[in-house]
mmCIF file of C-alpha atoms in Angstrom:
data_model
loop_
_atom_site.group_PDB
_atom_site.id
_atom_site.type_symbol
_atom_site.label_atom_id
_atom_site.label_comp_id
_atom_site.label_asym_id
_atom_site.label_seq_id
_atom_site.Cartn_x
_atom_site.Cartn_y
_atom_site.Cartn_z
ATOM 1 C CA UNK L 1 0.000 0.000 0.000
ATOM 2 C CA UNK L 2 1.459 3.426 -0.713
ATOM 3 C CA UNK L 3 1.601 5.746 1.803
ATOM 4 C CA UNK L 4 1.202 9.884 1.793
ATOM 5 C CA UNK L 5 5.161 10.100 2.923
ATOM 6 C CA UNK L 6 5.540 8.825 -0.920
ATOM 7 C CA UNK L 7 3.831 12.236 -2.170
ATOM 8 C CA UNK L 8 6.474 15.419 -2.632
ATOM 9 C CA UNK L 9 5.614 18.075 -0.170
ATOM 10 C CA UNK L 10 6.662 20.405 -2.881
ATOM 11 C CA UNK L 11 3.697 19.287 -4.966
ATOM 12 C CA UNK L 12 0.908 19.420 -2.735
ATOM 13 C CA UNK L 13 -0.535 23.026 -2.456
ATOM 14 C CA UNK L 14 -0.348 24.478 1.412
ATOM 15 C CA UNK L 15 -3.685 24.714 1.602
ATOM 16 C CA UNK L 16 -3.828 21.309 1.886
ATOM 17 C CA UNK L 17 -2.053 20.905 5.012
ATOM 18 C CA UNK L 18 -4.702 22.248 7.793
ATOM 19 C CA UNK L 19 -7.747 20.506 5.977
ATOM 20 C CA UNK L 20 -6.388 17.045 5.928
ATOM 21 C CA UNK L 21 -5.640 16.847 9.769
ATOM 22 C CA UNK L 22 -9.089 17.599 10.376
ATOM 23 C CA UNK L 23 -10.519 15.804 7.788
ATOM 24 C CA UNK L 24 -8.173 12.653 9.205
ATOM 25 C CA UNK L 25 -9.859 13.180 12.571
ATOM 26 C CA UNK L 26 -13.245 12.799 10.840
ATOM 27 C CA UNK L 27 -12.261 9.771 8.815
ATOM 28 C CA UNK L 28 -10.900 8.274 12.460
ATOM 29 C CA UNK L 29 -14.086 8.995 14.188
ATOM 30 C CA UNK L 30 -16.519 7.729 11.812
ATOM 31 C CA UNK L 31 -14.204 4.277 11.774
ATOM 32 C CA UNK L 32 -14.112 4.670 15.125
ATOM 33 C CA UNK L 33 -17.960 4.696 15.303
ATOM 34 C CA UNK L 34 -18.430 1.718 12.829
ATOM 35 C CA UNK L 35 -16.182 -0.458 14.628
ATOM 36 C CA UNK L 36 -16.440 0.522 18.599
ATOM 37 C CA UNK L 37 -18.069 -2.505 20.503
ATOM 38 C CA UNK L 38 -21.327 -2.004 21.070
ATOM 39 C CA UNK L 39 -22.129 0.043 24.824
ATOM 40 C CA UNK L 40 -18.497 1.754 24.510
ATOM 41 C CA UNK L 41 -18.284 5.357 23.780
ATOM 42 C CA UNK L 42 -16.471 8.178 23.283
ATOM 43 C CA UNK L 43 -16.208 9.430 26.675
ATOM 44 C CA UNK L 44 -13.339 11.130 27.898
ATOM 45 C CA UNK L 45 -11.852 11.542 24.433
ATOM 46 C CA UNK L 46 -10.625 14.565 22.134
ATOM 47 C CA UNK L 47 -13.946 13.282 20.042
ATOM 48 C CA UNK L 48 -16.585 14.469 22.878
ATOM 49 C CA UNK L 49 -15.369 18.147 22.145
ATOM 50 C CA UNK L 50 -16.216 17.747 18.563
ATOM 51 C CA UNK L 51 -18.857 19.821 16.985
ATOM 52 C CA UNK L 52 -22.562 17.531 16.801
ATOM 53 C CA UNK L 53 -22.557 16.962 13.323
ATOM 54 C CA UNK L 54 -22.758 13.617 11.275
ATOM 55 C CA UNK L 55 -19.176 12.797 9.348
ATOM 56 C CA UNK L 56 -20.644 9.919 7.517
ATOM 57 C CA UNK L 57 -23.800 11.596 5.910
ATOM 58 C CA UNK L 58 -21.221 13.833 4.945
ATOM 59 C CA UNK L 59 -18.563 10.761 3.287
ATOM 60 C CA UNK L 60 -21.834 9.761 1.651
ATOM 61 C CA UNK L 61 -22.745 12.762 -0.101
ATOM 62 C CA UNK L 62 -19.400 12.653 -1.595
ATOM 63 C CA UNK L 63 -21.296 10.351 -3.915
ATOM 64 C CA UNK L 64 -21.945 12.241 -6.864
ATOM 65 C CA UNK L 65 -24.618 9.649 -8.988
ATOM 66 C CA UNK L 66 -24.150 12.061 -12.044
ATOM 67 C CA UNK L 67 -25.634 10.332 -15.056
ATOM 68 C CA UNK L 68 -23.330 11.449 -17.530
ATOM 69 C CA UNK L 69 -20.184 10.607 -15.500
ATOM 70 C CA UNK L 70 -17.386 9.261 -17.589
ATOM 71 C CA UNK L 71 -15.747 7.931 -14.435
ATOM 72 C CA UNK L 72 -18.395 5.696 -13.493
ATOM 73 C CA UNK L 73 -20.228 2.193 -13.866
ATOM 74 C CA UNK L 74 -23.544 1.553 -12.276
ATOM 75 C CA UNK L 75 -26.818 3.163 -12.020
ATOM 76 C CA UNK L 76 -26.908 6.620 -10.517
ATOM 77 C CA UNK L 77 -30.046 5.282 -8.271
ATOM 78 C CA UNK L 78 -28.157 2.555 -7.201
ATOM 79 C CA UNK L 79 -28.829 1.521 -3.167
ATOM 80 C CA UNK L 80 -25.148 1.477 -2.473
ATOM 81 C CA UNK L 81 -22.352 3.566 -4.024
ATOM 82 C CA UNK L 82 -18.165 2.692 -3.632
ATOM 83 C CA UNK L 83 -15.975 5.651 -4.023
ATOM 84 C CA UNK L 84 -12.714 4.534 -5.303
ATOM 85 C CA UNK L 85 -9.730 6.397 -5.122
ATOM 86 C CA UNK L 86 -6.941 5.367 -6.575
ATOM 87 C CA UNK L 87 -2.910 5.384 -8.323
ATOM 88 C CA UNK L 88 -2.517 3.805 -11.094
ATOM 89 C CA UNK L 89 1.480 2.889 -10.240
ATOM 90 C CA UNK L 90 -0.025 1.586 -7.063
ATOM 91 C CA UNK L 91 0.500 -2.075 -6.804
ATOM 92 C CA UNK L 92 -2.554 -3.082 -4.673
ATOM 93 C CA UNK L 93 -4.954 -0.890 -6.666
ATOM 94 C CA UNK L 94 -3.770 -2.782 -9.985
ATOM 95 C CA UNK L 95 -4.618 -6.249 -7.446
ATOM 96 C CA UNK L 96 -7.825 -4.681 -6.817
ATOM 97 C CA UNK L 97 -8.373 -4.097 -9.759
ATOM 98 C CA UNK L 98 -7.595 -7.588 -11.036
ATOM 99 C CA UNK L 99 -8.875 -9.282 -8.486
ATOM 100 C CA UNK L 100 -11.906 -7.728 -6.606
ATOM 101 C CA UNK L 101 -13.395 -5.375 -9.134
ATOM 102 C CA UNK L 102 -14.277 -7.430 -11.497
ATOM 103 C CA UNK L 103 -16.356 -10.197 -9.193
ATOM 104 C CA UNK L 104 -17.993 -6.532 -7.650
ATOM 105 C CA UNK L 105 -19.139 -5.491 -11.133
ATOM 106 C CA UNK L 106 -20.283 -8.893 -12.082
ATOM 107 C CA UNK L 107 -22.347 -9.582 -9.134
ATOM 108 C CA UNK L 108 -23.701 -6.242 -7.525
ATOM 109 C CA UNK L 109 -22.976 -3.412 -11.082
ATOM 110 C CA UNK L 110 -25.100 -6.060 -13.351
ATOM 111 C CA UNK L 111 -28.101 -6.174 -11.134
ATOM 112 C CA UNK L 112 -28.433 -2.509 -9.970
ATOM 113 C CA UNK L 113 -27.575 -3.015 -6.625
ATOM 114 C CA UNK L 114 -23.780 -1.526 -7.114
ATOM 115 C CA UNK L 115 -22.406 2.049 -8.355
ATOM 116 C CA UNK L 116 -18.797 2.457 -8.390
ATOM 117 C CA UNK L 117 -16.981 5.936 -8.916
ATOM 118 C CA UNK L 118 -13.662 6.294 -9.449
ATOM 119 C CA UNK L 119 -11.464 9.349 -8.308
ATOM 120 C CA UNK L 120 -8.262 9.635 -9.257
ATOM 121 C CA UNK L 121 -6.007 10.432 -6.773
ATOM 122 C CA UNK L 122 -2.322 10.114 -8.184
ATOM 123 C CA UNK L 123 0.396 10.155 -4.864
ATOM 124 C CA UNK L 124 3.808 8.888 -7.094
ATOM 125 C CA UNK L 125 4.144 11.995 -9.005
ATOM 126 C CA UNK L 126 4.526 13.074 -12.945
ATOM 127 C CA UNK L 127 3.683 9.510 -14.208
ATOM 128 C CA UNK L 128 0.650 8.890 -12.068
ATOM 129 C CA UNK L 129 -0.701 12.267 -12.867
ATOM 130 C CA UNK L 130 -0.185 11.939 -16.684
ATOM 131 C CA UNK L 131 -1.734 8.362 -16.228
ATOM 132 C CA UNK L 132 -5.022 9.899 -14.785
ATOM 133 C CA UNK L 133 -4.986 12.229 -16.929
ATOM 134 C CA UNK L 134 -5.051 9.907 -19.833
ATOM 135 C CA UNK L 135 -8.319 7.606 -18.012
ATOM 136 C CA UNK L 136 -9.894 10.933 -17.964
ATOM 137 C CA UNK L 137 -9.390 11.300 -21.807
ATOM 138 C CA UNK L 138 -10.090 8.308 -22.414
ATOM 139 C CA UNK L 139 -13.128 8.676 -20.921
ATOM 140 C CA UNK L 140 -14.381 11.626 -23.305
ATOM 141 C CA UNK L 141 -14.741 8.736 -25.628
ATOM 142 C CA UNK L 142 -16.549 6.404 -23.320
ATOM 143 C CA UNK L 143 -13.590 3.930 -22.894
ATOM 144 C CA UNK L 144 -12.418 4.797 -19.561
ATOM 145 C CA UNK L 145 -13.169 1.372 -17.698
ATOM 146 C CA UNK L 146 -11.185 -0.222 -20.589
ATOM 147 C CA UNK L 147 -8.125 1.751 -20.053
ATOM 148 C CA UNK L 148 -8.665 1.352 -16.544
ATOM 149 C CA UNK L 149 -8.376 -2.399 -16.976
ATOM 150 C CA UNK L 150 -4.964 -1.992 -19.447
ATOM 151 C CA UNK L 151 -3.723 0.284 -16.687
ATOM 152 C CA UNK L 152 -3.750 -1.950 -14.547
ATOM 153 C CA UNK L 153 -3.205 -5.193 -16.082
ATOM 154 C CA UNK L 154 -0.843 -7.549 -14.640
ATOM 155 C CA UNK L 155 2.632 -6.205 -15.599
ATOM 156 C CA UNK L 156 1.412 -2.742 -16.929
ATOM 157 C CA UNK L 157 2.321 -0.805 -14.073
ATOM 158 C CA UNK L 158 5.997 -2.032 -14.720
ATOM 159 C CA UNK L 159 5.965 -0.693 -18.073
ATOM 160 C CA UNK L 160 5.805 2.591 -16.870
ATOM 161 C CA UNK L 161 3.522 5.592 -17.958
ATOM 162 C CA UNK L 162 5.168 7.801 -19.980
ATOM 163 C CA UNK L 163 3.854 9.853 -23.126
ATOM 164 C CA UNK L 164 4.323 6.927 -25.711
ATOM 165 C CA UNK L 165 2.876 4.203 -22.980
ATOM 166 C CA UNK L 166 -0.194 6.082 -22.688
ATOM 167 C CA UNK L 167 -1.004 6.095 -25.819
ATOM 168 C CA UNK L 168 -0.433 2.280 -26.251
ATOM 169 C CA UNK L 169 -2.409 1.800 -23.965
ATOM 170 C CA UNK L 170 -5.195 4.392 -25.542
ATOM 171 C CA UNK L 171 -4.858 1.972 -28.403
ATOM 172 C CA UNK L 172 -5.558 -1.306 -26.424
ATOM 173 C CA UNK L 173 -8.429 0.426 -24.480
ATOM 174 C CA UNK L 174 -10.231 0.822 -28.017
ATOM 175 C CA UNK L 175 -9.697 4.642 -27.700
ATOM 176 C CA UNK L 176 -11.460 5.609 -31.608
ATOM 177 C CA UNK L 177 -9.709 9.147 -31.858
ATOM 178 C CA UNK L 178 -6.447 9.157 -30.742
ATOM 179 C CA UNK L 179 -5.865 12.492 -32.141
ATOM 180 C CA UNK L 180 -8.077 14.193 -29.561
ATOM 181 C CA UNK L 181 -7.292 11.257 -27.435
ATOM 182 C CA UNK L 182 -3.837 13.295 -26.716
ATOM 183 C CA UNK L 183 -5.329 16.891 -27.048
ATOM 184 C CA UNK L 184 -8.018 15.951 -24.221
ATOM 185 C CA UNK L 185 -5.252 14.428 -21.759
ATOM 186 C CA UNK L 186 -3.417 17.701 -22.459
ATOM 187 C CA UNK L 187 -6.095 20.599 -21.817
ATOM 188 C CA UNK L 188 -7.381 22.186 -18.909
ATOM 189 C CA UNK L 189 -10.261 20.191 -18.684
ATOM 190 C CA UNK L 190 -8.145 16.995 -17.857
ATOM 191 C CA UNK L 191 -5.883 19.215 -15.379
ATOM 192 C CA UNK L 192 -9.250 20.592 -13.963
ATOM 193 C CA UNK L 193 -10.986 16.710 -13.250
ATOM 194 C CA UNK L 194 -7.793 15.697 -11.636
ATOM 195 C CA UNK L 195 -7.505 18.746 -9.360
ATOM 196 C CA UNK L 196 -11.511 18.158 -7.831
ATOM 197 C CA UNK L 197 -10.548 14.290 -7.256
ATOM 198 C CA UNK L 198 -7.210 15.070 -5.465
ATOM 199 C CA UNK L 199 -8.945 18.597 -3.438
ATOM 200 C CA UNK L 200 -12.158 15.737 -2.700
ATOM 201 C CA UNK L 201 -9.590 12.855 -1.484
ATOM 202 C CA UNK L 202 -7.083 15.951 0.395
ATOM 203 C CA UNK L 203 -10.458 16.788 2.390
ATOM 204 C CA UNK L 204 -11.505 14.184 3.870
ATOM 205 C CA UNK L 205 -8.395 12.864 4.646
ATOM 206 C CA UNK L 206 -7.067 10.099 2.115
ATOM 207 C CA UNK L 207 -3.637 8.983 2.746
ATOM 208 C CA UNK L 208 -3.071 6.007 0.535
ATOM 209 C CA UNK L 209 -4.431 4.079 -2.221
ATOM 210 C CA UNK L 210 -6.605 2.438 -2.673
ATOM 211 C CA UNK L 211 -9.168 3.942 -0.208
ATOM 212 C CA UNK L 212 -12.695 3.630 -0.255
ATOM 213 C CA UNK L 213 -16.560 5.033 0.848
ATOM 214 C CA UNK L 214 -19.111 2.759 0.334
ATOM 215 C CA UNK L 215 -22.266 4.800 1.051
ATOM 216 C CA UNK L 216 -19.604 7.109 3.478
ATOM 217 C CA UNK L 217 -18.651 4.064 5.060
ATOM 218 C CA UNK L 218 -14.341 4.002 5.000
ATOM 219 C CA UNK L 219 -13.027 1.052 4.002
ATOM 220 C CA UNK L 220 -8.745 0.975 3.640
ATOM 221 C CA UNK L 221 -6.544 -0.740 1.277
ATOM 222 C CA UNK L 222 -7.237 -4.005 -1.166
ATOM 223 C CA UNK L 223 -8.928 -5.655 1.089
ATOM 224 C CA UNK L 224 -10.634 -9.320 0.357
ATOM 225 C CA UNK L 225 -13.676 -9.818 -2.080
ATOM 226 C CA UNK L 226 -15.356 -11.355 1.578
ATOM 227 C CA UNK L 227 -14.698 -7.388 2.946
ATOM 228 C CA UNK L 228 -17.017 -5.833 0.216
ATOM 229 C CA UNK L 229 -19.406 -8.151 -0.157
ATOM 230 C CA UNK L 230 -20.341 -8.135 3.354
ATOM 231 C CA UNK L 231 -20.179 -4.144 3.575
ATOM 232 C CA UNK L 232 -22.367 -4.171 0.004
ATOM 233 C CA UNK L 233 -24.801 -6.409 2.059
ATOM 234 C CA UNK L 234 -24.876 -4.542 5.152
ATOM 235 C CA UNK L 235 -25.589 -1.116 3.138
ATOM 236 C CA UNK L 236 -27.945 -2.096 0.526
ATOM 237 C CA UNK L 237 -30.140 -3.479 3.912
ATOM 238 C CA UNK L 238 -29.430 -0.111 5.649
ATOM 239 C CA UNK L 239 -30.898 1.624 2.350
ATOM 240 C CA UNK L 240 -33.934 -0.431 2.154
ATOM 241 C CA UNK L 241 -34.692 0.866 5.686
ATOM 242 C CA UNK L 242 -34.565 4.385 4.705
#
């Protein structure tokens, strides 16, 4: 798992700094709260002083269940949404990947129950930024989950992600206009998707990849197919409630 020491300091706007400690300590209380054993509380703790307000209808919001996103798979009325966010030179999101998505998509995306959005969060610097950038172009044409699966084929992430790469890539994601293919990954618009996903993942306290919120719910690193499942289960019942 990569880890935020891997990011340069020199790269991450100041701003940053301030809003990620405090978004850390909500992260850390809303695990806290899923996970305490039942009767404990808070009591004594830093957390008591906290403001009353409710940190994981807040994670869920973060769900944006835009119809026309090209960074997304799933209904937008879907009962459960995961939040990805992700590196694509980071080994366990390429296992993820691999390993986990697919079985997700298969059994929960196919049958409604599942939305997944992906937010690229890049943390290893030039190369993982220009490799975003390109699954956001890539993604003006509607092939974005196809690059996302070349990305992060076994092996691809060793191949490295520079200009040339890319555009292999581009070419085995099915990518029909490589001409604007380039000029997309290029313009503002790229530079502008890539800033909200890193500001949205700098809030709320990401510090490695992969991380996740299903339906505001935390969940950390590449964890087993067993982890999701049960989380998918436990949400989609906590929807039907509502």
């Amino acid at each position: 798992m990569s880890s935020s020491s891997s990011r340069s300091s020199s790269r991450k706007p100041l701003l940053y700094a301030a809003g990620v400690a405090v978004a850390a300590l909500t992260l850390g209380l809303v695990s806290w709260q899923a996970t305490a054993p039942a009767g404990k509380s808070s009591a004594g703790s830093s957390a008591t002083a906290a403001p009353r307000t409710d940190p994981a209808a807040e994670l869920k919001a973060l769900a944006r269940r835009e119809a026309g996103d090209k960074l997304a798979l799933g209904r937008p009325d879907a009962p459960v949404v995961l939040i990805e966010y992700s590196d694509f030179k980071c080994g366990y999101c390429g296992k993820f990947a691999r390993d986990t998505e697919p079985e997700l998509v298969k059994k929960y995306v196919e049958d409604g129950t599942l939305r997944i959005e992906w937010r690229n969060f890049p943390i290893f610097g030039a190369d993982s930024e220009a490799a975003a950038k390109a699954a956001w172009a890539a993604g003006q044409q509607d092939r974005f989950t196809a690059f996302h699966a070349a990305a992060y084929a076994d092996g691809a992430k060793e191949k490295g992600f520079a200009g040339p790469r890319l555009e292999e890539l581009a070419r085995e994601a099915g990518v029909p206009d490589l001409e604007r293919f380039k000029a997309d990954m290029a313009g503002e618009r790229a530079a502008a998707a890539l800033r909200k996903d890193q500001e949205e993942g700098y809030r709320i306290g990401v510090t490695s990849t992969p991380s996740f919120l299903l339906n505001g719910k935390p969940i950390a690193g590449a964890q087993p197919l067993g982890a999701f499942t049960a989380a998918i289960a436990e949400a989609k019942a906590a929807a039907a409630k509502q």
